[in-house]
Coordinates of C-alpha atoms in Angstrom, one line a residue:
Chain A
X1 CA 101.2 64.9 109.5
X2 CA 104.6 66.0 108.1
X3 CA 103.3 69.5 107.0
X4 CA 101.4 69.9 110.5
X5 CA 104.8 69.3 112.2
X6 CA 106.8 71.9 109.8
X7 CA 104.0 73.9 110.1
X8 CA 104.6 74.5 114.2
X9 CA 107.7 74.3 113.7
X10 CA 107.7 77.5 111.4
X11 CA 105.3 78.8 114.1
X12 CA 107.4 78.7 116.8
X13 CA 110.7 80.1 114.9
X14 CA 108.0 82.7 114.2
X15 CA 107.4 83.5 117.8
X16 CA 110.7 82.7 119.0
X17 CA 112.5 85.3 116.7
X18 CA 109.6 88.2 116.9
X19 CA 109.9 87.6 120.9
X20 CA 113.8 88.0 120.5
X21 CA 114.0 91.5 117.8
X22 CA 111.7 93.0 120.2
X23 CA 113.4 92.1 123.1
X24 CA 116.9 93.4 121.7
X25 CA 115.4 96.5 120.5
X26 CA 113.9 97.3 123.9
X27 CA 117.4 96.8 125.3
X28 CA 118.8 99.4 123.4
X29 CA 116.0 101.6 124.9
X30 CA 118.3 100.7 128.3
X31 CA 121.6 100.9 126.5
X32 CA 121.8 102.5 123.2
X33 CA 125.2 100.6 122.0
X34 CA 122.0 97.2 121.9
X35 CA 120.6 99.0 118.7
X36 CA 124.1 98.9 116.8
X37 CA 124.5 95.2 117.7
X38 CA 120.8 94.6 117.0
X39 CA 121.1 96.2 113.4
X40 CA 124.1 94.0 112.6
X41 CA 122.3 90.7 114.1
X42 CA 119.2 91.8 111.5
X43 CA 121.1 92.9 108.6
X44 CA 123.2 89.4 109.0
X45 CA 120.4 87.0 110.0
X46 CA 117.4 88.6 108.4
X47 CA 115.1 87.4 110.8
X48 CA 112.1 88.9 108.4
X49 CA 113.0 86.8 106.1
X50 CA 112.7 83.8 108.2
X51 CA 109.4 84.4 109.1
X52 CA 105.9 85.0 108.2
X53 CA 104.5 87.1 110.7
X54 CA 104.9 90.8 112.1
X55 CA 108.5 90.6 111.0
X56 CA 108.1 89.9 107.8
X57 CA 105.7 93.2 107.2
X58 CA 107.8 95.5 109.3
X59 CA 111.4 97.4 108.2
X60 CA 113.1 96.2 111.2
X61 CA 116.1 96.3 109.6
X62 CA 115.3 100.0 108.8
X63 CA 113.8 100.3 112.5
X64 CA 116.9 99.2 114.3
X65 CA 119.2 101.6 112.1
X66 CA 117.6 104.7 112.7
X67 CA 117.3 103.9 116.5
X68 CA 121.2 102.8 116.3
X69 CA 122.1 106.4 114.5
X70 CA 119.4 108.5 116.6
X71 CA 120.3 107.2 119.8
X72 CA 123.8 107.7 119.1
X73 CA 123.4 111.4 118.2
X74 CA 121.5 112.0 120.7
X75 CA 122.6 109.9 124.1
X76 CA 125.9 108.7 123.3
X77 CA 129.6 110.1 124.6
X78 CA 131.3 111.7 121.3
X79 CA 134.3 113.0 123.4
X80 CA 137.3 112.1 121.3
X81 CA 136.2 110.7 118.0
X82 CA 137.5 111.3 114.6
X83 CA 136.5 110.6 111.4
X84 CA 139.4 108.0 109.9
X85 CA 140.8 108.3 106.3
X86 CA 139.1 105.0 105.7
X87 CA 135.6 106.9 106.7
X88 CA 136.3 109.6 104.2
X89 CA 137.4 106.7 101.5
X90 CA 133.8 105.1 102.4
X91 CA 132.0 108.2 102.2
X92 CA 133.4 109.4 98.7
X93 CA 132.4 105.5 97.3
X94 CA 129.4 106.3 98.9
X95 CA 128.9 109.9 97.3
X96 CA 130.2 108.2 93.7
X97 CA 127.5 105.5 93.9
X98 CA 124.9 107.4 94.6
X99 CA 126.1 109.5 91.0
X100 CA 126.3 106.3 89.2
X101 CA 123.1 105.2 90.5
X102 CA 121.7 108.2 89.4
X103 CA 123.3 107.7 85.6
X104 CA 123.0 103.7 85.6
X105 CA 121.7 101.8 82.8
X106 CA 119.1 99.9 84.5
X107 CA 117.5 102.8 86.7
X108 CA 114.8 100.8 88.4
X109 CA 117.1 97.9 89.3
X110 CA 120.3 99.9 90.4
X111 CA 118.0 101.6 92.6
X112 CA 116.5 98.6 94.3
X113 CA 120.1 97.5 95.1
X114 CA 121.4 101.3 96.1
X115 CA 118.7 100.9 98.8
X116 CA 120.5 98.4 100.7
X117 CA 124.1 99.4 99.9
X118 CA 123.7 102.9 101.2
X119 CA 123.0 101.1 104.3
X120 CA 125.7 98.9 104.4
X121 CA 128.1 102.5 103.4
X122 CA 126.8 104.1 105.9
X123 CA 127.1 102.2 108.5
X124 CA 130.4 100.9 108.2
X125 CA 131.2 104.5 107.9
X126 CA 129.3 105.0 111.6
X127 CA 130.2 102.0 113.4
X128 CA 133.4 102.9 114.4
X129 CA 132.5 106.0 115.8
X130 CA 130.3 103.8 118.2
X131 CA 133.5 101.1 118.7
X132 CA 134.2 103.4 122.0
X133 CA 135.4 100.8 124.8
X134 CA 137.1 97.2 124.3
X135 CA 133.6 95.8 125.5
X136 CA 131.8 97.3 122.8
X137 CA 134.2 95.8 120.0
X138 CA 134.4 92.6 121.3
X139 CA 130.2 92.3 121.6
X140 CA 130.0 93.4 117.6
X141 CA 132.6 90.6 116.9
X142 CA 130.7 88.3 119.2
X143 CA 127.2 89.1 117.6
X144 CA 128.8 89.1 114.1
X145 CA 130.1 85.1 114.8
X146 CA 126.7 84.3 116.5
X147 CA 124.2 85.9 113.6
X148 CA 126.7 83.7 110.9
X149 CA 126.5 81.2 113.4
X150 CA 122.4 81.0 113.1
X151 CA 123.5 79.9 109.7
X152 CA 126.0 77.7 109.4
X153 CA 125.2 75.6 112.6
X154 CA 122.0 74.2 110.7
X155 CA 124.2 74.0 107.2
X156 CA 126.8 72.0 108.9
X157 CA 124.7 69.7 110.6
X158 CA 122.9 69.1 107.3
X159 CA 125.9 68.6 105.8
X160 CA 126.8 66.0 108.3
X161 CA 124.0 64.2 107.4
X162 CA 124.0 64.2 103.9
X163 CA 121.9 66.9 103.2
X164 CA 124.4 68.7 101.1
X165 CA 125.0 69.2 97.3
X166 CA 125.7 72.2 95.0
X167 CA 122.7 73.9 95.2
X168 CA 121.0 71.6 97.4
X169 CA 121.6 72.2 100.8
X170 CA 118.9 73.8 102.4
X171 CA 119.5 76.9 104.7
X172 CA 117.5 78.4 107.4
X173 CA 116.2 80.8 104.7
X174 CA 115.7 79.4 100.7
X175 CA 115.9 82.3 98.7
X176 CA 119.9 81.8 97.2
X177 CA 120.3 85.4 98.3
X178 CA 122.2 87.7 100.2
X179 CA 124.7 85.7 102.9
X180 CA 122.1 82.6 102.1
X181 CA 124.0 82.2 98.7
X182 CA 125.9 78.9 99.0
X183 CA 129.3 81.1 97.9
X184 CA 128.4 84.1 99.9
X185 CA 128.1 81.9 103.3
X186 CA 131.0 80.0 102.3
X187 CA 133.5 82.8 102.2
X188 CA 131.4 84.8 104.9
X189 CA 132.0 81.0 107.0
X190 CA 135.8 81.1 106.7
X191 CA 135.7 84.9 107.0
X192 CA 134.6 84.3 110.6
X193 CA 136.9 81.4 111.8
X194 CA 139.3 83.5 112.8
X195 CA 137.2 85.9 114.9
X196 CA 135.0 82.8 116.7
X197 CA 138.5 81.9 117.9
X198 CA 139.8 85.0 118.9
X199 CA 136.5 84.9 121.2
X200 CA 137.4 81.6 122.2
X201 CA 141.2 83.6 123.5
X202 CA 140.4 86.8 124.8
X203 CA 136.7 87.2 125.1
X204 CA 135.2 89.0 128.5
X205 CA 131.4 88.4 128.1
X206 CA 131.9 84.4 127.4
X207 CA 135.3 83.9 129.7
X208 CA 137.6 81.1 127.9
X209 CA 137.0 77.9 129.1
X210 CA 136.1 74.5 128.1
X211 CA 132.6 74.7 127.3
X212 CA 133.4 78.2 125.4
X213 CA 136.3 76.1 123.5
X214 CA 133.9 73.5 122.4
X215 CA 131.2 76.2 120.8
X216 CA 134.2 77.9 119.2
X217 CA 135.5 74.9 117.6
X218 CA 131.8 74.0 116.9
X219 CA 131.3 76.8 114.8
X220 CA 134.6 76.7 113.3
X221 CA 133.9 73.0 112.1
X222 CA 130.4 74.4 110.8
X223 CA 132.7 76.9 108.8
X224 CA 134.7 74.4 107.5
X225 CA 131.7 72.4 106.3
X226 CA 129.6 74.8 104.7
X227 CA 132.0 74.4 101.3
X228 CA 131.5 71.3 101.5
X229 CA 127.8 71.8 101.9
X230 CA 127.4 73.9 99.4
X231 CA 130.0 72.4 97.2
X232 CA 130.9 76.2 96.3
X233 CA 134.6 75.8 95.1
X234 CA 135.2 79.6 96.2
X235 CA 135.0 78.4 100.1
X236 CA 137.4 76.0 99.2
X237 CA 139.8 78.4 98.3
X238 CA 138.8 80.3 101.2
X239 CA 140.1 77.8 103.1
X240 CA 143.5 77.4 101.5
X241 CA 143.9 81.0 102.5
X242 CA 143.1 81.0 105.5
X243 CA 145.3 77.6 106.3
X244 CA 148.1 79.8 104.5
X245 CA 147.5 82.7 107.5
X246 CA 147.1 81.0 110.4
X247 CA 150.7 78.9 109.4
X248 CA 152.1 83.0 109.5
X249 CA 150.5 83.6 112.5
X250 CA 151.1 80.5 114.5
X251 CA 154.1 80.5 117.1
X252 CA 154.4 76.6 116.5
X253 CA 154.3 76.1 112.5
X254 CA 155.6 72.7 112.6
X255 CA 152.7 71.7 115.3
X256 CA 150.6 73.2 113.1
X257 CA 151.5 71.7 109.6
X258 CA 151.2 68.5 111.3
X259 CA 147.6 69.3 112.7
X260 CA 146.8 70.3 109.4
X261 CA 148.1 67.4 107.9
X262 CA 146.4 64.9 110.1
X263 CA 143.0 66.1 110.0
X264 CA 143.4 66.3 106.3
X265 CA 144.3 62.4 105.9
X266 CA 141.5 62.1 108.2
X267 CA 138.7 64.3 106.4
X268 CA 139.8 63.5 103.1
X269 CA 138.4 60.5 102.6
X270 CA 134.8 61.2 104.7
X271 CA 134.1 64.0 101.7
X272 CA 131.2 63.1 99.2
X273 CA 132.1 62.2 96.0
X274 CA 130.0 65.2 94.2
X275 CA 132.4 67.4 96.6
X276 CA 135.5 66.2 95.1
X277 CA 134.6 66.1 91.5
X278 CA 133.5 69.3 91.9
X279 CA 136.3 71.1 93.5
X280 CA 138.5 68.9 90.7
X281 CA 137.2 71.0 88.1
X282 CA 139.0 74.4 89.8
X283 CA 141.7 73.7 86.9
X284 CA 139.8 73.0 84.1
X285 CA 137.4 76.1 83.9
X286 CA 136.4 75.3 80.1
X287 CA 134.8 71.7 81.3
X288 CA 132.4 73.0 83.8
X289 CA 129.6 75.3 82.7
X290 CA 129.6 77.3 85.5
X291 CA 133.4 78.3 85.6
X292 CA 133.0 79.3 81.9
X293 CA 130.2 81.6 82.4
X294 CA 132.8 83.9 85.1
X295 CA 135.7 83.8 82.6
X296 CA 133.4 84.9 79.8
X297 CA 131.6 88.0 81.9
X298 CA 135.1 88.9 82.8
X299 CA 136.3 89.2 79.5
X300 CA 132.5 91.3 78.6
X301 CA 133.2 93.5 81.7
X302 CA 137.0 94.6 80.5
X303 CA 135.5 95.5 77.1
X304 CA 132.4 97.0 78.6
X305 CA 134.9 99.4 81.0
X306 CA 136.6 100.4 77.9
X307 CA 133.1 102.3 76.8
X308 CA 132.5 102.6 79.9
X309 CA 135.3 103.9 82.2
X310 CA 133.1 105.5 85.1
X311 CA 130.5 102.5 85.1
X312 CA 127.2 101.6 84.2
X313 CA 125.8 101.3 87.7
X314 CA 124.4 98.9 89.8
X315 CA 123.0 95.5 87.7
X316 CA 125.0 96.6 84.8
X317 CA 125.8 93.0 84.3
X318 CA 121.9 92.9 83.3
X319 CA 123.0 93.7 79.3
X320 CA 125.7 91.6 78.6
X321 CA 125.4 88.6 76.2
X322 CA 128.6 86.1 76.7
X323 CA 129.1 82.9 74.6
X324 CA 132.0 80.4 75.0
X325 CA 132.9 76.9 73.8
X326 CA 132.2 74.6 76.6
X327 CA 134.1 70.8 76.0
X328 CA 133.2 67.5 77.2
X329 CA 134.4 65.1 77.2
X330 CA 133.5 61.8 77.3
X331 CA 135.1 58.0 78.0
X332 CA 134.7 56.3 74.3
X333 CA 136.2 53.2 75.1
X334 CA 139.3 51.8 74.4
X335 CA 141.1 54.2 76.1
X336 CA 140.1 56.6 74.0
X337 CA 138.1 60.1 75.0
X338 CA 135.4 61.6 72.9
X339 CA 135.9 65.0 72.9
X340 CA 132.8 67.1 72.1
X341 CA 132.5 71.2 71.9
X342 CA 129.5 73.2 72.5
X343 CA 128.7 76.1 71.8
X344 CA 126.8 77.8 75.0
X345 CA 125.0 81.5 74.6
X346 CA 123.9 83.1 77.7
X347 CA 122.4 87.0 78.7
X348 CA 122.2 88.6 82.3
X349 CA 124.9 86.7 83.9
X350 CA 125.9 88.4 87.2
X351 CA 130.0 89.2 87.9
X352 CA 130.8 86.1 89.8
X353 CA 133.6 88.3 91.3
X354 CA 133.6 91.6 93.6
X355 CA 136.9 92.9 91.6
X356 CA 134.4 93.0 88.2
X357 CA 131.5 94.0 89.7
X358 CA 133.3 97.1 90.8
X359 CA 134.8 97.2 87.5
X360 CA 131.4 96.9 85.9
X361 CA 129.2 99.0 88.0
X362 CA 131.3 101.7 89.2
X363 CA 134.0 101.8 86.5
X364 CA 137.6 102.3 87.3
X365 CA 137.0 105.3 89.8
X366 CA 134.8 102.9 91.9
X367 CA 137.5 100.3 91.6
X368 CA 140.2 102.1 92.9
X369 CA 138.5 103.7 95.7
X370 CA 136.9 100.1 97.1
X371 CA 140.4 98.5 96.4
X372 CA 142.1 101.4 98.5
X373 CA 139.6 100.8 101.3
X374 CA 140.8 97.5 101.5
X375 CA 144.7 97.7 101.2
X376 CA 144.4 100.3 103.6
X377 CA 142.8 97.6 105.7
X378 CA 145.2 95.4 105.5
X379 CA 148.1 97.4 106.2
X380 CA 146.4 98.9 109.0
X381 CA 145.7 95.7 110.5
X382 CA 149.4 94.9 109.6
X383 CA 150.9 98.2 111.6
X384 CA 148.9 97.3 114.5
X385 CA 149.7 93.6 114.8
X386 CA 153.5 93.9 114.7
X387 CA 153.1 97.2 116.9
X388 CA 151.7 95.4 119.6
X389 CA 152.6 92.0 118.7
X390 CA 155.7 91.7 121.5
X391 CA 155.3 92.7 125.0
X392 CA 152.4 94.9 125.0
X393 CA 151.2 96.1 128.1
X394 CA 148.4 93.3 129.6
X395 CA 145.8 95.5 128.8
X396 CA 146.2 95.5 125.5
X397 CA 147.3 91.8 124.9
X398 CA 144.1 91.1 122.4
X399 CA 144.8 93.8 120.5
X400 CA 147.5 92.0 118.0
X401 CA 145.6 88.6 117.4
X402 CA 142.3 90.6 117.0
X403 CA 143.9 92.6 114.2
X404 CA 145.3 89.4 113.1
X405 CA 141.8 87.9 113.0
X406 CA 140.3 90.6 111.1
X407 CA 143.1 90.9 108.8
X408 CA 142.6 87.0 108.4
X409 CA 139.1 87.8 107.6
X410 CA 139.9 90.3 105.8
X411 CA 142.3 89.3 103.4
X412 CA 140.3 85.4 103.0
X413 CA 137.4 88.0 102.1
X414 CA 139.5 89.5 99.1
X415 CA 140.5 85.9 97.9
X416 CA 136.8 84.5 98.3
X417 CA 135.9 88.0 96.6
X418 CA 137.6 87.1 93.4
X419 CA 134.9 84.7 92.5
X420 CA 131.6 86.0 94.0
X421 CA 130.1 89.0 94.1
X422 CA 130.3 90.3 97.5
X423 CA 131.7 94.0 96.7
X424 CA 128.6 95.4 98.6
X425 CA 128.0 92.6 100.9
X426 CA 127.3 94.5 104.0
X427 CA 128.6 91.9 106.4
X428 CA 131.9 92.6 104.6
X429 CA 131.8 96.3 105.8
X430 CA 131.0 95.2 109.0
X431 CA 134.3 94.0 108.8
X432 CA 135.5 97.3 107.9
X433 CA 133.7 99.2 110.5
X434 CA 135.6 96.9 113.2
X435 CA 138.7 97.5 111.6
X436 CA 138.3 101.0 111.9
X437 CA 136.7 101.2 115.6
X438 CA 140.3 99.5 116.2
X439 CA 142.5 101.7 114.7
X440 CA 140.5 104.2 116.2
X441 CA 140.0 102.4 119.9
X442 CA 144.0 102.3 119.6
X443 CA 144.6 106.3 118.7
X444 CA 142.0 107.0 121.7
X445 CA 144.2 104.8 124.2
X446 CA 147.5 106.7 122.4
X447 CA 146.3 109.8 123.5
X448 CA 144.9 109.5 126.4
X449 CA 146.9 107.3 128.2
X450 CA 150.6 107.0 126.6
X451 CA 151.8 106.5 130.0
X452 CA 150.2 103.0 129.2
X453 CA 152.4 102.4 126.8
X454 CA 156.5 103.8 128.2
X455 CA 155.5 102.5 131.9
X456 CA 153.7 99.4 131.5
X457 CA 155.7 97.9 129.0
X458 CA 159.6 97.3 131.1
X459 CA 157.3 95.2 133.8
X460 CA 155.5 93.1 131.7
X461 CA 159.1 92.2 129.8
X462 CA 160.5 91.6 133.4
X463 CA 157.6 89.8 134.5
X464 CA 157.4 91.2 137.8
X465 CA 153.7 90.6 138.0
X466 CA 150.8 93.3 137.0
X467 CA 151.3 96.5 136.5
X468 CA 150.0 99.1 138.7
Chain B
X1 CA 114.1 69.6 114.3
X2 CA 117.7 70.9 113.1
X3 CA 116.6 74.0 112.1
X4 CA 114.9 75.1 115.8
X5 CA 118.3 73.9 117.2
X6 CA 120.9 76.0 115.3
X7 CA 118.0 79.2 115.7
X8 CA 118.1 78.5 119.2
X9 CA 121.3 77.7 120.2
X10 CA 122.8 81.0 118.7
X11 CA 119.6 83.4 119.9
X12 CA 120.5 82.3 123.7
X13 CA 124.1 83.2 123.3
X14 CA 123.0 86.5 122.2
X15 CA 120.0 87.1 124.8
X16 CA 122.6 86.2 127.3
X17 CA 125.8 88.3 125.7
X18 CA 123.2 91.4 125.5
X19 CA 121.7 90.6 129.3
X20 CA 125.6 90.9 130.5
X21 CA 126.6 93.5 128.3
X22 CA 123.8 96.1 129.2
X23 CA 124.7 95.3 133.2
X24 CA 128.3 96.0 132.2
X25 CA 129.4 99.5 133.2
X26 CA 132.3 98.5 131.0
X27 CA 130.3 98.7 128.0
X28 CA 130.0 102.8 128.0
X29 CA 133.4 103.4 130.1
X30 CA 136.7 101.5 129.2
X31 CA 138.7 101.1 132.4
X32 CA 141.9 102.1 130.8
X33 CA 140.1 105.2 129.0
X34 CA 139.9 108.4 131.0
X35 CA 136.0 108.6 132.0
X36 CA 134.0 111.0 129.8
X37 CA 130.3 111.3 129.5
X38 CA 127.4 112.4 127.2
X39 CA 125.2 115.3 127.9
X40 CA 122.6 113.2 127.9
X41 CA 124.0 110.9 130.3
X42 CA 125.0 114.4 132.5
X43 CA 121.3 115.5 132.6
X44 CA 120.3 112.2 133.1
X45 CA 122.2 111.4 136.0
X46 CA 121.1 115.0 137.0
X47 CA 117.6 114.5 137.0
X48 CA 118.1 111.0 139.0
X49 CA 119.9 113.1 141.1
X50 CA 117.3 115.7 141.7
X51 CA 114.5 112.9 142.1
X52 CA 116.9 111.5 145.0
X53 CA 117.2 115.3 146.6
X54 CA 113.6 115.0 147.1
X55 CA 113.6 112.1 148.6
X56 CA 115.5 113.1 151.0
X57 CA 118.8 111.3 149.1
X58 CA 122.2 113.2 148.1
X59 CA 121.6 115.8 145.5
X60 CA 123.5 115.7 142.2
X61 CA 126.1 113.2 140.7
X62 CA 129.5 112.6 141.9
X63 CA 132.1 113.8 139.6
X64 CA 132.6 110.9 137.4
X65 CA 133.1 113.2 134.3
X66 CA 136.0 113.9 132.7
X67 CA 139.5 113.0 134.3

């Protein structure tokens, strides 16, 4: 009876979801901008893989970015675009990954992962030349938090209900891949906290209000939960970070400590067991067998980039051996501890960090140019948020917390990078692509209208209503 | 149970975001951008204009390019 139920249930997710890619594709037919949201709702949600029918058979992933890049070349309004010094920085990593792939040590498996990270490359080199209107950047925020949001709603309720456990907790998808990796969704989670609640401020196709409040704060709570889910130690971090840059950005810090504080005397005590004896072993790497394993790959990496200065391409990882001692320790009696070592030997264990993947795969050239993309990001994000951050003209009033949000997400993303391996994670570039269709919305609205900016600006700081 | 609920949930917001969004003129032209438009959306709006000078309607688009 059970496997009846599951099994209509898997039917009608089946339906449901073949009914909704088709229907979002065929509104791009009406509006090409549909097919550049639709390819970030697939790339993030990876319907095909949730189901077992004509989705599954069919590149709809492939589908929706041609018909995204087509229709752009051929229907869309190019007046005024430029190609950002970002775009060039993600078109030479681009270039210099495709050598590398070409040189790698594992040819068969570098390619199998160059087919999905050309895609990711390329279209965070392209979105921001489709990030054209406000409208249009707030939608790809607002289908970025919903596609994460087809994720983590199910993962926090689960965790809510018990479901939960390192390695346990059962997401829409079970494959432990891609943003379906309990560390990946974790940092991806609090990556997207900031932006749900920028909707929640300033967003035009859902206008603030309660019921929009609730959903926001649903979702962030789903965030919040999905380390806790997943017991991934990364997402607790990612929280730290975040807590850390929201206190920056928050006009009432004291308010906000004391928030902080109360919901953390509250939650404290509601979080499993496995959960906290988990997240204890953060400072004591050499006790957990996990933690080792990174430390030990790090140290293989830094040797291997010595031989290896340009990279050994994708899934170089694939040929190191690491071995460490690993020490438990055990209660004897007596107040005494029995302190044991062991000896662990392991092969083909992945980065467990973006910083040494780079490192690893594309050497120290590949390093530099994806850390470059990403302090340019941040100090982009950090020119426009102070630029516009007092008195801007009311038109442009979400333009400081949204480059707030996505520096937020941005720089949570760099932490939680440390200890997954998320250097190609294409929701990531999204995140780029944003931050670029910003800078460039910004330079489009510089040019065009500086009036904008000398006229409106004295009546909004007299406050003598809206400006004409 | 949980699992149709956060699919669902999620896939209406979008259906509904993407309904508004491609009935939004604001989606192709920001109001504090000076209006521009394609060449495709030109000949488009040329050929629905040429369709409605057959029928008897006003010939050709009103100026809304470039300002």
């Amino acid at each position: 009876m059970a496997a009846l139920l599951a099994g209509a249930e898997q039917a009608v997710l089946n339906l449901f979801l073949t009914i909704f890619v088709t229907a979002f594709l065929g509104a791009g037919v009406r509006r090409p901008f549909v097919f550049v949201l639709a390819y970030a709702y697939i790339d993030i949600v990876a319907p095909q893989k949730v189901t077992w029918g004509f989705l599954a058979h069919v590149p709809v992933s492939l589908i929706a970015f041609i018909c995204a890049v087509l229709a752009w070349l051929v229907a869309e309004d190019k007046n005024g675009i430029r190609f950002s010094p970002r775009q060039f920085v993600l078109l030479i990593l681009l270039i210099y990954c495709g050598l590398t792939t070409r040189t790698a040590d594992f040819p068969e498996e570098a390619l199998e992962k160059w087919g999905w990270v050309w895609k990711a490359l390329v279209f965070a080199m392209f979105l921001p030349l489709t990030l054209r209107t406000r409208l249009r950047i707030e939608a790809m925020v607002l289908i970025m938090v919903l596609s994460v949001g087809v994720i983590v709603i199910g993962g926090g309720i689960k965790t809510l209900g018990g479901g939960g456990g390192y390695g346990e907790l059962k997401l829409l998808v079970n494959d432990n891949q891609g943003l379906y990796e309990g560390s990946i969704i974790s940092t991806v989670a609090v990556c997207v906290m900031p932006l749900a609640l920028w909707l929640a401020r300033f967003g035009t196709i859902f206008k603030p209000g309660w019921l929009v409040w609730l959903f926001a704060m649903g979702i962030c709570l789903s965030c919040l939960l999905m380390p806790v889910g997943t017991q991934a130690r990364t997402g607790l971090i990612c929280i730290g970070v975040l807590g850390v840059l929201m206190l920056r950005s928050s006009k009432r810090r004291l308010t906000y400590i004391g928030v902080i504080a109360a919901l953390s005397i509250v939650a404290l005590p509601l979080l499993p067991q496995s959960f906290t004896d988990r997240m204890s072993t953060i400072g004591n790497h050499q006790s957990d067998q996990s933690a080792s394993t990174r430390v030990a790959v790090w140290a293989w990496t830094i040797e291997f980039a010595k031989t290896h200065p340009f990279g050994g391409g994708f899934c170089a990882y694939l040929q190191n051996r690491v071995s460490y001692d690993k020490i438990n320790s055990e209660n004897a009696g007596d107040n005494n501890t029995a302190i044991q070592t062991e000896r662990i030997e392991e092969k083909g264990r992945a980065y467990h960090s973006s910083y040494f993947e780079m490192l690893g795969e594309q050497g120290y050239p590949g390093l530099g140019l994806w850390l470059l993309l990403h302090i340019m990001g941040v100090i982009h994000m950090e020119v426009i948020r102070r630029r516009y951050a007092k008195n801007p003209p009311p038109e442009l009033a979400w333009v400081t917390p949204l480059a707030d949000a996505l520096q937020q997400a941005q720089i949570v993303y760099l932490f939680g990078g440390a200890f997954v391996g998320i250097a190609f994670q294409p929701f990531c570039y999204m995140l780029v692509g944003l931050q670029c269709g910003l800078s460039a919305y910004i330079g489009r609205v510089k040019r065009s209208t500086p009036a904008l900016f000398r006229a409106v600006r004295p009546v909004a700081v007299s406050r003598t209503g809206a400006a004409a | 149970m949980i699992d149709i609920f956060t699919v669902v949930v999620p896939h209406v917001l979008m259906a509904i975001a993407v309904w508004r969004l491609i009935h939004s003129d604001d989606l192709d032209r920001d109001p504090i951008l000076p209006a521009t438009e394609s060449t495709f959306a030109r000949a488009r709006r040329g050929f629905r204009g040429g369709r409605g000078s057959a029928n008897g309607g006003p010939a050709g688009g009103s100026g809304a390019g470039g300002a």
